[in-house]
């Protein structure tokens, strides 16, 4: 049975179907990544639930997406249903205890969990271009836009900031083209329209502040269990590109922010990437290469990435080769493509002389899988036909009332619930435009700035020539605005924009690093 160095997954069976032995996943190799695959209804989500429970109990925080809502039950105590008790007996799980897990619910739309946000500058031009499905030429403009924002100290937090920046760039197209290369009004306009579509799809919620702090998904409880962050992804799945880009962003953030830890006794965080095929569907080769690189390097930060998908062929070979811990549920093999998938899946295992892997894959029962994990020295274990243990938490979804209660009690309550809209590119550009307008008006002699300098004789609130009434500014107002602007620039250079400049693997691609 599992001790504190491993997670109990289930029990393997002999060729005559009798009990063989317990199958465990060594925590020490939990950061060597993993793969859970199988056709619809074969037991993937339950296997994910069992793994997440195991990691949490071992003190490892978990992040996972809940595509159908059926993973949410992990927050509630399980009940002794007959088929679960029977399964517990089959795998010699004794005692079969029930448990509820410490779950933090998240939702990009802020409905089924705490809102989860990122800033535009954190997302970076590469991921945004992918999110918006831009052409190469448009992506080039996006890179220029980010450079201009960096150089001019324009903080890009939300979509409004990006819109304002793009509008500004369209106006200055000629000057910018001379400096950076071809930027035309129509091409910027095309990006602006794509951005609008994205906004209409609800993505605007996702961009802004307060942005997710990585520390909040790396929490442990007082009793030493890892928090399980569950991302509500049912609505999100209607925009698969947003879903994939978000998870990719999160992975790259983890990679950027976490320190090197070498080979820890257990992972610092485990990240489950459900419907992982979406990550790679139609992705340009350069992005796939970068994902492959992040997956390879994130290991040394102690992060284990587990891909969950129906078909192992969904995962590019170079990524597949890095997934050490595998749970392969049943696959169908009617069409040639399905047969190919079965063969590929079978070939990735270290063979077991007791059975033919390809045949076994097509015959596995629900909640049964071919399992191979990394053993001593990181060598893959011989594949075993394994009955997966039943979960300790509830099988299936929680009710909306239960969810709201848990959200109210979560440790991040109040931290993300309200949007903060501090001064950023939108406001700064608006101010600049206003100043330019005023300067023009002054030159034309048709009026003055609405802003006056107290004590210099023109702070009289009498009607101006243009019929406008100049407001009487409070004496300290001007200074406060100036101070605020300086602070904001300092902050921006120190934080988001600064980070955009030095962004690593996924963000800096365009800069050839
Ligand atoms: N380890 C297990 N122990 C007991 N029952 C299980 C186990 N795994 C799966 N089952 C049963 O099979 C059902 C389907 O499993 P699950 O929801 O995990 O499939 P899935 O592969 O995620 O399907 P989909 O592709 O539709 O999401 C479960 O609701 C449960 O009744
Ligand atoms: Mg499922």
Coordinates of C-alpha atoms and ligand atoms in Angstrom, one line a residue:
X1 CA 0.0 0.0 0.0
X2 CA 1.0 3.6 -0.5
X3 CA 3.2 5.2 2.2
X4 CA 4.3 8.9 2.3
X5 CA 6.5 8.5 -0.7
X6 CA 3.9 7.3 -3.2
X7 CA 0.2 7.5 -4.2
X8 CA -1.9 4.4 -4.4
X9 CA -3.5 4.2 -7.9
X10 CA -5.1 0.8 -7.9
X11 CA -4.3 -2.9 -8.2
X12 CA -2.9 -4.8 -11.1
X13 CA -4.3 -8.1 -12.2
X14 CA -2.8 -11.4 -13.2
X15 CA -3.6 -13.0 -16.6
X16 CA -6.4 -15.0 -14.9
X17 CA -7.8 -11.6 -13.5
X18 CA -6.9 -12.3 -9.9
X19 CA -5.3 -9.7 -7.7
X20 CA -1.6 -9.2 -8.5
X21 CA -0.3 -6.2 -6.4
X22 CA -0.8 -2.5 -5.5
X23 CA 0.3 0.0 -8.2
X24 CA 1.7 3.2 -6.9
X25 CA 3.0 6.5 -8.3
X26 CA 6.2 7.6 -6.7
X27 CA 6.0 11.2 -5.5
X28 CA 9.6 11.6 -6.2
X29 CA 8.8 11.2 -9.9
X30 CA 5.5 13.1 -9.8
X31 CA 7.2 16.0 -11.7
X32 CA 8.2 13.7 -14.5
X33 CA 4.8 14.4 -16.0
X34 CA 2.0 12.1 -17.0
X35 CA -0.7 11.1 -19.4
X36 CA -4.3 10.0 -18.9
X37 CA -6.0 8.8 -22.0
X38 CA -9.0 6.8 -23.1
X39 CA -12.3 6.9 -25.1
X40 CA -15.4 8.7 -23.7
X41 CA -16.7 7.2 -20.5
X42 CA -13.8 4.9 -19.8
X43 CA -12.8 6.5 -16.5
X44 CA -10.4 9.4 -17.3
X45 CA -12.0 11.9 -15.0
X46 CA -12.2 9.4 -12.1
X47 CA -8.5 8.6 -12.6
X48 CA -7.7 12.3 -12.5
X49 CA -9.8 12.7 -9.4
X50 CA -7.9 9.8 -7.7
X51 CA -4.5 11.3 -8.7
X52 CA -5.5 14.7 -7.5
X53 CA -6.7 13.3 -4.2
X54 CA -3.4 11.4 -3.8
X55 CA -1.3 14.5 -4.5
X56 CA -3.4 16.7 -2.2
X57 CA -3.0 14.2 0.7
X58 CA 0.7 14.2 0.1
X59 CA 0.8 17.9 0.5
X60 CA 1.1 18.7 -3.2
X61 CA -1.2 21.5 -4.5
X62 CA -3.0 20.7 -7.7
X63 CA -4.5 22.8 -10.5
X64 CA -7.0 21.2 -12.8
X65 CA -9.7 22.2 -15.2
X66 CA -13.2 20.8 -14.8
X67 CA -14.6 20.5 -18.3
X68 CA -18.0 18.9 -17.5
X69 CA -18.4 20.0 -13.9
X70 CA -18.1 16.3 -12.8
X71 CA -14.8 16.9 -11.1
X72 CA -16.2 19.4 -8.6
X73 CA -17.4 16.5 -6.3
X74 CA -13.8 16.3 -5.2
X75 CA -14.7 19.1 -2.7
X76 CA -17.3 16.9 -1.0
X77 CA -17.1 13.7 1.1
X78 CA -17.8 10.5 -0.9
X79 CA -20.5 8.0 0.0
X80 CA -20.4 4.2 0.2
X81 CA -22.1 3.3 -3.0
X82 CA -22.1 -0.4 -3.7
X83 CA -20.0 -0.3 -6.9
X84 CA -17.4 1.8 -5.2
X85 CA -17.2 -0.4 -2.2
X86 CA -16.9 -3.4 -4.5
X87 CA -14.1 -1.8 -6.4
X88 CA -12.3 -0.9 -3.1
X89 CA -12.5 -4.6 -2.2
X90 CA -11.1 -5.7 -5.6
X91 CA -8.1 -3.4 -5.2
X92 CA -7.7 -4.3 -1.5
X93 CA -8.2 -0.7 -0.4
X94 CA -8.7 -1.2 3.3
X95 CA -10.0 0.8 5.0
X96 CA -11.9 2.6 2.3
X97 CA -12.2 6.1 3.9
X98 CA -14.2 9.0 2.7
X99 CA -12.8 12.4 2.6
X100 CA -13.5 15.9 1.3
X101 CA -10.7 17.9 -0.2
X102 CA -9.7 21.5 0.2
X103 CA -10.8 23.0 -3.1
X104 CA -10.6 26.5 -4.5
X105 CA -12.9 27.1 -7.4
X106 CA -11.9 29.4 -10.1
X107 CA -13.7 30.7 -13.2
X108 CA -12.5 33.0 -16.0
X109 CA -16.1 34.4 -16.1
X110 CA -16.3 34.8 -12.3
X111 CA -19.5 32.8 -11.9
X112 CA -18.6 29.3 -10.8
X113 CA -15.5 30.3 -8.9
X114 CA -13.3 33.2 -8.0
X115 CA -12.5 35.3 -11.1
X116 CA -9.1 34.4 -12.6
X117 CA -7.4 37.1 -14.5
X118 CA -4.2 38.0 -16.3
X119 CA -3.0 41.3 -17.6
X120 CA -2.4 41.8 -21.3
X121 CA 1.3 42.4 -20.8
X122 CA 1.6 39.2 -18.8
X123 CA 0.0 37.3 -21.7
X124 CA 2.5 38.7 -24.1
X125 CA 2.3 39.1 -27.9
X126 CA 2.8 35.5 -28.9
X127 CA 0.0 34.0 -26.8
X128 CA -2.3 36.9 -27.6
X129 CA -1.7 36.4 -31.3
X130 CA -2.5 32.7 -30.9
X131 CA -5.6 33.6 -28.9
X132 CA -6.8 35.9 -31.7
X133 CA -5.6 33.6 -34.4
X134 CA -3.7 36.4 -36.1
X135 CA -1.8 36.1 -39.4
X136 CA 2.0 36.4 -39.4
X137 CA 1.8 40.0 -40.5
X138 CA -0.7 40.8 -37.8
X139 CA 1.4 39.1 -35.2
X140 CA 4.3 41.3 -36.4
X141 CA 2.2 44.4 -35.6
X142 CA 1.3 43.0 -32.3
X143 CA 5.0 42.6 -31.5
X144 CA 5.5 46.2 -32.5
X145 CA 2.6 47.3 -30.3
X146 CA 4.1 45.6 -27.3
X147 CA 7.5 47.2 -28.0
X148 CA 6.0 50.6 -28.3
X149 CA 4.1 50.1 -25.0
X150 CA 7.4 49.0 -23.4
X151 CA 9.3 52.0 -24.7
X152 CA 6.6 54.6 -23.9
X153 CA 5.8 53.2 -20.5
X154 CA 2.2 52.4 -21.4
X155 CA 0.9 49.8 -19.0
X156 CA -1.2 47.1 -20.8
X157 CA -3.6 45.6 -18.3
X158 CA -6.9 45.1 -19.9
X159 CA -8.5 44.9 -23.4
X160 CA -9.4 48.6 -23.3
X161 CA -5.6 49.3 -23.0
X162 CA -4.8 47.2 -26.0
X163 CA -7.6 48.8 -28.0
X164 CA -6.4 52.3 -27.1
X165 CA -2.8 51.4 -27.9
X166 CA -3.9 50.0 -31.3
X167 CA -6.0 53.0 -32.1
X168 CA -3.0 55.2 -31.2
X169 CA -0.7 53.1 -33.5
X170 CA -3.2 53.3 -36.4
X171 CA -3.0 57.1 -36.1
X172 CA 0.7 57.1 -36.0
X173 CA 1.1 54.4 -38.6
X174 CA 3.4 56.4 -40.8
X175 CA 5.8 57.4 -38.1
X176 CA 5.8 53.9 -36.7
X177 CA 6.3 52.3 -40.1
X178 CA 9.4 54.4 -40.6
X179 CA 10.8 53.2 -37.3
X180 CA 9.7 49.6 -37.0
X181 CA 8.6 48.4 -40.4
X182 CA 5.3 48.1 -42.2
X183 CA 2.3 49.1 -40.1
X184 CA -0.8 50.1 -42.0
X185 CA -4.1 51.5 -40.8
X186 CA -6.1 48.7 -42.4
X187 CA -3.9 46.0 -40.9
X188 CA -4.2 47.5 -37.4
X189 CA -7.9 47.9 -38.0
X190 CA -8.2 44.1 -38.7
X191 CA -6.6 43.4 -35.3
X192 CA -8.9 45.8 -33.6
X193 CA -11.9 44.0 -35.1
X194 CA -10.6 40.6 -33.9
X195 CA -10.1 42.1 -30.5
X196 CA -13.8 43.2 -30.5
X197 CA -14.9 39.7 -31.4
X198 CA -12.9 38.3 -28.5
X199 CA -14.4 40.9 -26.2
X200 CA -17.9 39.9 -27.3
X201 CA -17.1 36.3 -26.5
X202 CA -16.5 37.4 -22.9
X203 CA -12.8 37.4 -22.8
X204 CA -12.7 40.9 -21.5
X205 CA -13.4 39.6 -18.0
X206 CA -10.3 37.6 -18.1
X207 CA -7.9 40.5 -18.8
X208 CA -7.2 43.0 -16.0
X209 CA -6.4 43.2 -12.4
X210 CA -6.1 41.8 -9.8
X211 CA -4.3 39.2 -11.8
X212 CA -3.9 35.7 -10.4
X213 CA -1.0 35.4 -7.9
X214 CA 0.7 32.1 -8.5
X215 CA 1.1 31.7 -4.7
X216 CA -2.7 31.3 -4.5
X217 CA -2.7 28.1 -6.5
X218 CA 0.2 26.8 -4.5
X219 CA -1.5 26.8 -1.1
X220 CA -1.5 24.1 1.5
X221 CA -3.9 23.7 4.4
X222 CA -2.9 23.7 8.1
X223 CA -3.2 20.0 8.2
X224 CA -0.6 19.7 5.4
X225 CA -2.8 18.9 2.4
X226 CA -2.3 20.5 -1.0
X227 CA -5.1 22.8 -2.1
X228 CA -6.9 21.7 -5.3
X229 CA -7.7 24.5 -7.6
X230 CA -10.6 23.6 -9.8
X231 CA -11.1 25.7 -12.9
X232 CA -14.7 25.7 -14.1
X233 CA -14.3 25.1 -17.8
X234 CA -17.7 24.2 -19.1
X235 CA -18.5 27.6 -20.5
X236 CA -14.8 28.2 -21.3
X237 CA -14.9 25.2 -23.6
X238 CA -17.1 27.1 -26.0
X239 CA -14.0 29.2 -26.7
X240 CA -11.4 26.4 -27.0
X241 CA -8.7 28.8 -28.0
X242 CA -9.2 30.9 -24.9
X243 CA -9.1 27.8 -22.8
X244 CA -5.9 26.5 -24.3
X245 CA -4.2 29.9 -24.3
X246 CA -5.1 30.4 -20.6
X247 CA -3.6 27.2 -19.5
X248 CA -0.6 27.8 -21.6
X249 CA -0.2 31.2 -20.0
X250 CA -0.5 29.6 -16.6
X251 CA 2.1 27.0 -17.4
X252 CA 4.5 29.7 -18.6
X253 CA 3.8 31.8 -15.5
X254 CA 4.7 28.9 -13.3
X255 CA 7.8 28.4 -15.3
X256 CA 8.8 32.0 -15.1
X257 CA 8.0 32.5 -11.4
X258 CA 9.1 29.4 -9.7
X259 CA 12.7 28.8 -8.6
X260 CA 14.8 25.8 -9.7
X261 CA 14.5 23.0 -7.3
X262 CA 16.2 20.1 -9.0
X263 CA 14.7 16.8 -8.0
X264 CA 12.4 17.3 -5.0
X265 CA 11.0 14.4 -2.9
X266 CA 7.6 15.4 -4.2
X267 CA 6.3 18.0 -6.7
X268 CA 5.7 21.6 -5.8
X269 CA 2.5 21.6 -7.9
X270 CA 0.7 19.3 -10.2
X271 CA -1.1 20.7 -13.2
X272 CA -3.7 18.6 -15.1
X273 CA -4.4 19.7 -18.6
X274 CA -7.7 18.2 -19.6
X275 CA -8.8 18.1 -23.3
X276 CA -5.1 18.6 -24.0
X277 CA -5.6 18.2 -27.7
X278 CA -6.9 21.7 -27.8
X279 CA -3.4 22.9 -26.9
X280 CA -2.0 21.5 -30.1
X281 CA -4.9 21.7 -32.5
X282 CA -3.9 23.9 -35.4
X283 CA -1.0 25.3 -33.3
X284 CA 1.9 26.6 -35.4
X285 CA 5.0 24.5 -35.1
X286 CA 6.9 27.2 -33.3
X287 CA 4.3 27.2 -30.5
X288 CA 4.4 23.4 -30.3
X289 CA 8.2 23.6 -30.0
X290 CA 7.9 26.1 -27.2
X291 CA 5.3 24.0 -25.3
X292 CA 7.7 21.1 -25.7
X293 CA 10.4 23.2 -24.2
X294 CA 8.3 24.5 -21.3
X295 CA 7.2 21.0 -20.5
X296 CA 10.8 19.8 -20.5
X297 CA 12.1 22.6 -18.4
X298 CA 9.3 23.1 -15.9
X299 CA 10.2 19.7 -14.4
X300 CA 13.2 21.2 -12.6
X301 CA 10.8 23.8 -11.0
X302 CA 9.0 20.9 -9.4
X303 CA 5.9 21.1 -11.5
X304 CA 4.4 18.0 -12.9
X305 CA 2.1 18.4 -16.0
X306 CA -0.5 15.7 -16.6
X307 CA -2.2 15.7 -20.0
X308 CA -5.6 14.2 -20.2
X309 CA -7.0 13.5 -23.6
X310 CA -9.0 10.8 -25.5
X311 CA -6.3 9.8 -27.9
X312 CA -2.5 9.7 -27.3
X313 CA -2.1 10.7 -31.0
X314 CA -3.4 14.1 -30.0
X315 CA -0.1 14.8 -28.3
X316 CA 3.0 15.6 -30.4
X317 CA 5.6 12.9 -30.2
X318 CA 8.3 15.1 -28.6
X319 CA 5.9 16.0 -25.7
X320 CA 4.6 12.4 -25.4
X321 CA 8.1 11.2 -24.9
X322 CA 8.4 13.3 -21.8
X323 CA 5.3 11.9 -20.0
X324 CA 6.6 9.3 -17.6
X325 CA 3.5 8.3 -15.6
X326 CA 0.8 6.8 -17.8
X327 CA -2.8 5.7 -17.3
X328 CA -4.2 4.4 -20.5
X329 CA -7.9 3.6 -20.4
X330 CA -9.7 1.7 -23.2
X331 CA -9.7 2.8 -26.8
X332 CA -11.9 1.8 -29.6
X333 CA -10.3 0.3 -32.6
X334 CA -12.9 0.4 -35.5
X335 CA -11.4 2.9 -37.9
X336 CA -7.8 2.8 -39.3
X337 CA -7.1 5.9 -37.3
X338 CA -8.3 4.4 -34.1
X339 CA -6.3 1.2 -34.8
X340 CA -3.3 3.4 -35.4
X341 CA -3.9 5.2 -32.0
X342 CA -4.1 1.8 -30.3
X343 CA -0.8 0.7 -31.8
X344 CA 0.9 4.0 -30.9
X345 CA -0.5 3.8 -27.3
X346 CA 0.7 0.2 -27.0
X347 CA 4.1 1.0 -28.4
X348 CA 4.8 3.6 -25.8
X349 CA 4.7 1.1 -22.9
X350 CA 7.4 -1.2 -21.6
X351 CA 5.9 -4.5 -22.7
X352 CA 4.6 -7.1 -20.3
X353 CA 5.1 -10.7 -21.5
X354 CA 1.8 -11.7 -19.8
X355 CA -0.4 -9.9 -22.4
X356 CA -0.5 -8.2 -25.7
X357 CA -0.7 -4.5 -25.0
X358 CA -2.7 -3.5 -28.1
X359 CA -5.3 -6.2 -27.6
X360 CA -5.6 -5.3 -23.9
X361 CA -6.3 -1.6 -24.7
X362 CA -9.4 -2.5 -26.6
X363 CA -10.6 -4.8 -23.9
X364 CA -10.2 -2.8 -20.7
X365 CA -13.3 -2.3 -18.5
X366 CA -14.5 1.0 -17.3
X367 CA -12.2 2.3 -14.6
X368 CA -9.5 -0.1 -15.6
X369 CA -6.3 1.0 -17.3
X370 CA -2.9 0.1 -18.5
X371 CA -0.6 1.7 -16.0
X372 CA 3.1 2.4 -16.1
X373 CA 4.8 4.7 -13.7
X374 CA 8.4 5.7 -13.2
X375 CA 10.3 3.3 -10.9
X376 CA 13.7 3.6 -9.2
X377 CA 16.1 5.7 -11.3
X378 CA 13.2 7.0 -13.3
X379 CA 12.8 3.9 -15.4
X380 CA 9.3 3.2 -16.6
X381 CA 7.7 0.2 -14.9
X382 CA 6.5 -2.8 -17.0
X383 CA 2.9 -2.0 -18.1
X384 CA 0.2 -3.6 -15.9
X385 CA -3.5 -4.1 -16.3
X386 CA -4.7 -2.1 -13.4
X387 CA -8.1 -1.6 -11.7
X388 CA -8.1 2.0 -10.6
X389 CA -9.1 2.6 -7.0
X390 CA -12.4 4.4 -6.2
X391 CA -12.2 8.0 -5.1
X392 CA -12.6 9.1 -1.5
X393 CA -14.5 12.2 -2.5
X394 CA -17.9 12.4 -4.2
X395 CA -18.2 11.0 -7.6
X396 CA -20.0 13.5 -9.8
X397 CA -20.8 17.2 -9.6
X398 CA -21.7 19.3 -6.6
X399 CA -24.8 21.4 -6.5
X400 CA -24.8 25.2 -7.2
X401 CA -25.6 25.9 -3.5
X402 CA -22.7 23.7 -2.3
X403 CA -20.4 25.5 -4.7
X404 CA -21.4 29.0 -3.6
X405 CA -20.9 28.0 0.0
X406 CA -17.4 26.7 -0.7
X407 CA -16.5 29.8 -2.7
X408 CA -17.6 31.9 0.3
X409 CA -15.4 30.0 2.6
X410 CA -12.3 29.9 0.4
X411 CA -9.0 31.4 1.5
X412 CA -9.0 33.8 -1.4
X413 CA -12.4 35.2 -0.8
X414 CA -12.4 39.0 -1.4
X415 CA -9.0 39.0 -3.1
X416 CA -10.2 38.7 -6.7
X417 CA -13.8 39.4 -6.6
X418 CA -13.6 43.1 -7.5
X419 CA -12.0 44.4 -10.6
X420 CA -9.4 47.1 -10.1
X421 CA -9.0 49.6 -12.9
X422 CA -5.9 51.6 -12.2
X423 CA -4.3 54.0 -14.6
X424 CA -2.9 52.3 -17.6
X425 CA -2.5 52.7 -21.3
X426 CA -6.1 53.6 -22.0
X427 CA -6.2 56.5 -19.5
X428 CA -2.6 57.6 -20.3
X429 CA -3.4 57.8 -24.0
X430 CA -6.7 59.5 -23.4
X431 CA -4.8 62.1 -21.4
X432 CA -2.2 62.6 -24.1
X433 CA -4.9 63.0 -26.7
X434 CA -6.6 65.5 -24.6
X435 CA -3.4 67.5 -24.1
X436 CA -2.7 67.5 -27.8
X437 CA -6.2 68.7 -28.4
X438 CA -5.9 71.5 -25.9
X439 CA -2.5 72.6 -27.3
X440 CA -4.1 72.8 -30.7
X441 CA -7.1 74.7 -29.4
X442 CA -4.7 77.1 -27.6
X443 CA -2.7 77.7 -30.7
X444 CA -5.8 78.4 -32.6
X445 CA -6.8 80.8 -29.9
X446 CA -10.1 79.2 -29.3
X447 CA -9.8 78.3 -25.7
X448 CA -7.4 77.2 -23.0
X449 CA -6.5 74.1 -21.2
X450 CA -9.1 73.0 -18.7
X451 CA -6.2 72.6 -16.3
X452 CA -4.9 75.8 -14.7
X453 CA -2.0 76.4 -12.5
X454 CA -3.2 77.7 -9.2
X455 CA -1.9 81.2 -8.3
X456 CA -0.9 82.1 -11.8
X457 CA -3.9 84.2 -12.5
X458 CA -6.0 82.0 -14.7
X459 CA -7.7 79.9 -12.2
X460 CA -10.8 82.1 -12.3
X461 CA -13.8 79.9 -12.9
X462 CA -15.5 82.4 -15.2
X463 CA -16.8 81.2 -18.5
X464 CA -14.1 80.7 -21.2
X465 CA -14.3 82.1 -24.7
X466 CA -15.5 78.7 -26.0
X467 CA -18.4 78.9 -23.6
X468 CA -16.8 76.2 -21.4
X469 CA -16.6 76.7 -17.7
X470 CA -13.1 76.1 -16.4
X471 CA -13.3 74.0 -13.3
X472 CA -11.5 75.4 -10.3
X473 CA -9.0 72.7 -9.4
X474 CA -8.3 72.0 -5.8
X475 CA -4.8 73.4 -5.1
X476 CA -3.3 70.0 -4.6
X477 CA -5.0 68.3 -7.5
X478 CA -2.4 69.0 -10.1
X479 CA 0.4 67.7 -8.1
X480 CA -1.5 64.6 -7.1
X481 CA -2.2 63.8 -10.7
X482 CA 1.4 64.2 -11.6
X483 CA 2.6 62.2 -8.7
X484 CA 0.1 59.5 -9.5
X485 CA 1.3 59.4 -13.1
X486 CA 4.9 59.1 -12.0
X487 CA 4.1 56.3 -9.6
X488 CA 2.2 54.5 -12.2
X489 CA 5.1 54.6 -14.6
X490 CA 7.5 53.5 -11.9
X491 CA 5.2 50.7 -11.0
X492 CA 4.7 49.7 -14.6
X493 CA 8.4 49.6 -15.4
X494 CA 9.1 47.8 -12.2
X495 CA 6.3 45.2 -12.8
X496 CA 4.3 44.4 -15.8
X497 CA 5.9 46.3 -18.7
X498 CA 9.3 45.5 -17.3
X499 CA 8.4 41.9 -17.2
X500 CA 7.1 42.0 -20.7
X501 CA 10.5 43.1 -21.8
X502 CA 12.3 40.3 -20.1
X503 CA 9.7 37.7 -20.7
X504 CA 11.0 34.2 -21.2
X505 CA 10.1 31.3 -23.3
X506 CA 6.6 31.9 -24.4
X507 CA 6.5 35.7 -24.3
X508 CA 9.8 36.6 -25.8
X509 CA 9.6 34.4 -28.8
X510 CA 9.2 37.4 -31.1
X511 CA 12.3 38.9 -29.8
X512 CA 14.3 35.8 -30.8
X513 CA 15.5 34.9 -27.4
Ligands
LIG1 N1 -11.9 3.9 -10.7 C1 -13.2 3.8 -10.7 N2 -13.9 3.2 -9.8 C2 -15.2 3.1 -9.8 N3 -16.0 3.5 -10.9 C3 -15.4 4.1 -11.9 C4 -13.9 4.3 -11.9 N4 -13.6 4.9 -13.0 C5 -14.8 5.2 -13.7 N5 -15.8 4.7 -13.0 C6 -17.2 4.7 -13.5 O1 -17.3 5.1 -14.8 C7 -18.0 6.3 -15.0 C8 -17.3 7.1 -16.1 O2 -16.0 7.5 -15.7 P1 -15.4 9.0 -16.1 O3 -16.4 10.0 -15.9 O4 -14.2 9.1 -15.4 O5 -15.1 8.8 -17.7 P2 -14.4 9.7 -18.7 O6 -13.4 8.9 -19.4 O7 -13.9 10.9 -18.0 O8 -15.5 10.1 -19.7 P3 -15.7 11.4 -20.6 O9 -14.7 11.2 -21.7 O10 -17.1 11.3 -21.1 O11 -15.4 12.6 -19.8 C9 -17.9 7.0 -13.6 O12 -19.0 7.9 -13.5 C10 -18.0 5.8 -12.7 O13 -19.3 5.4 -12.6
LIG2 MG1 -14.4 13.0 -18.1

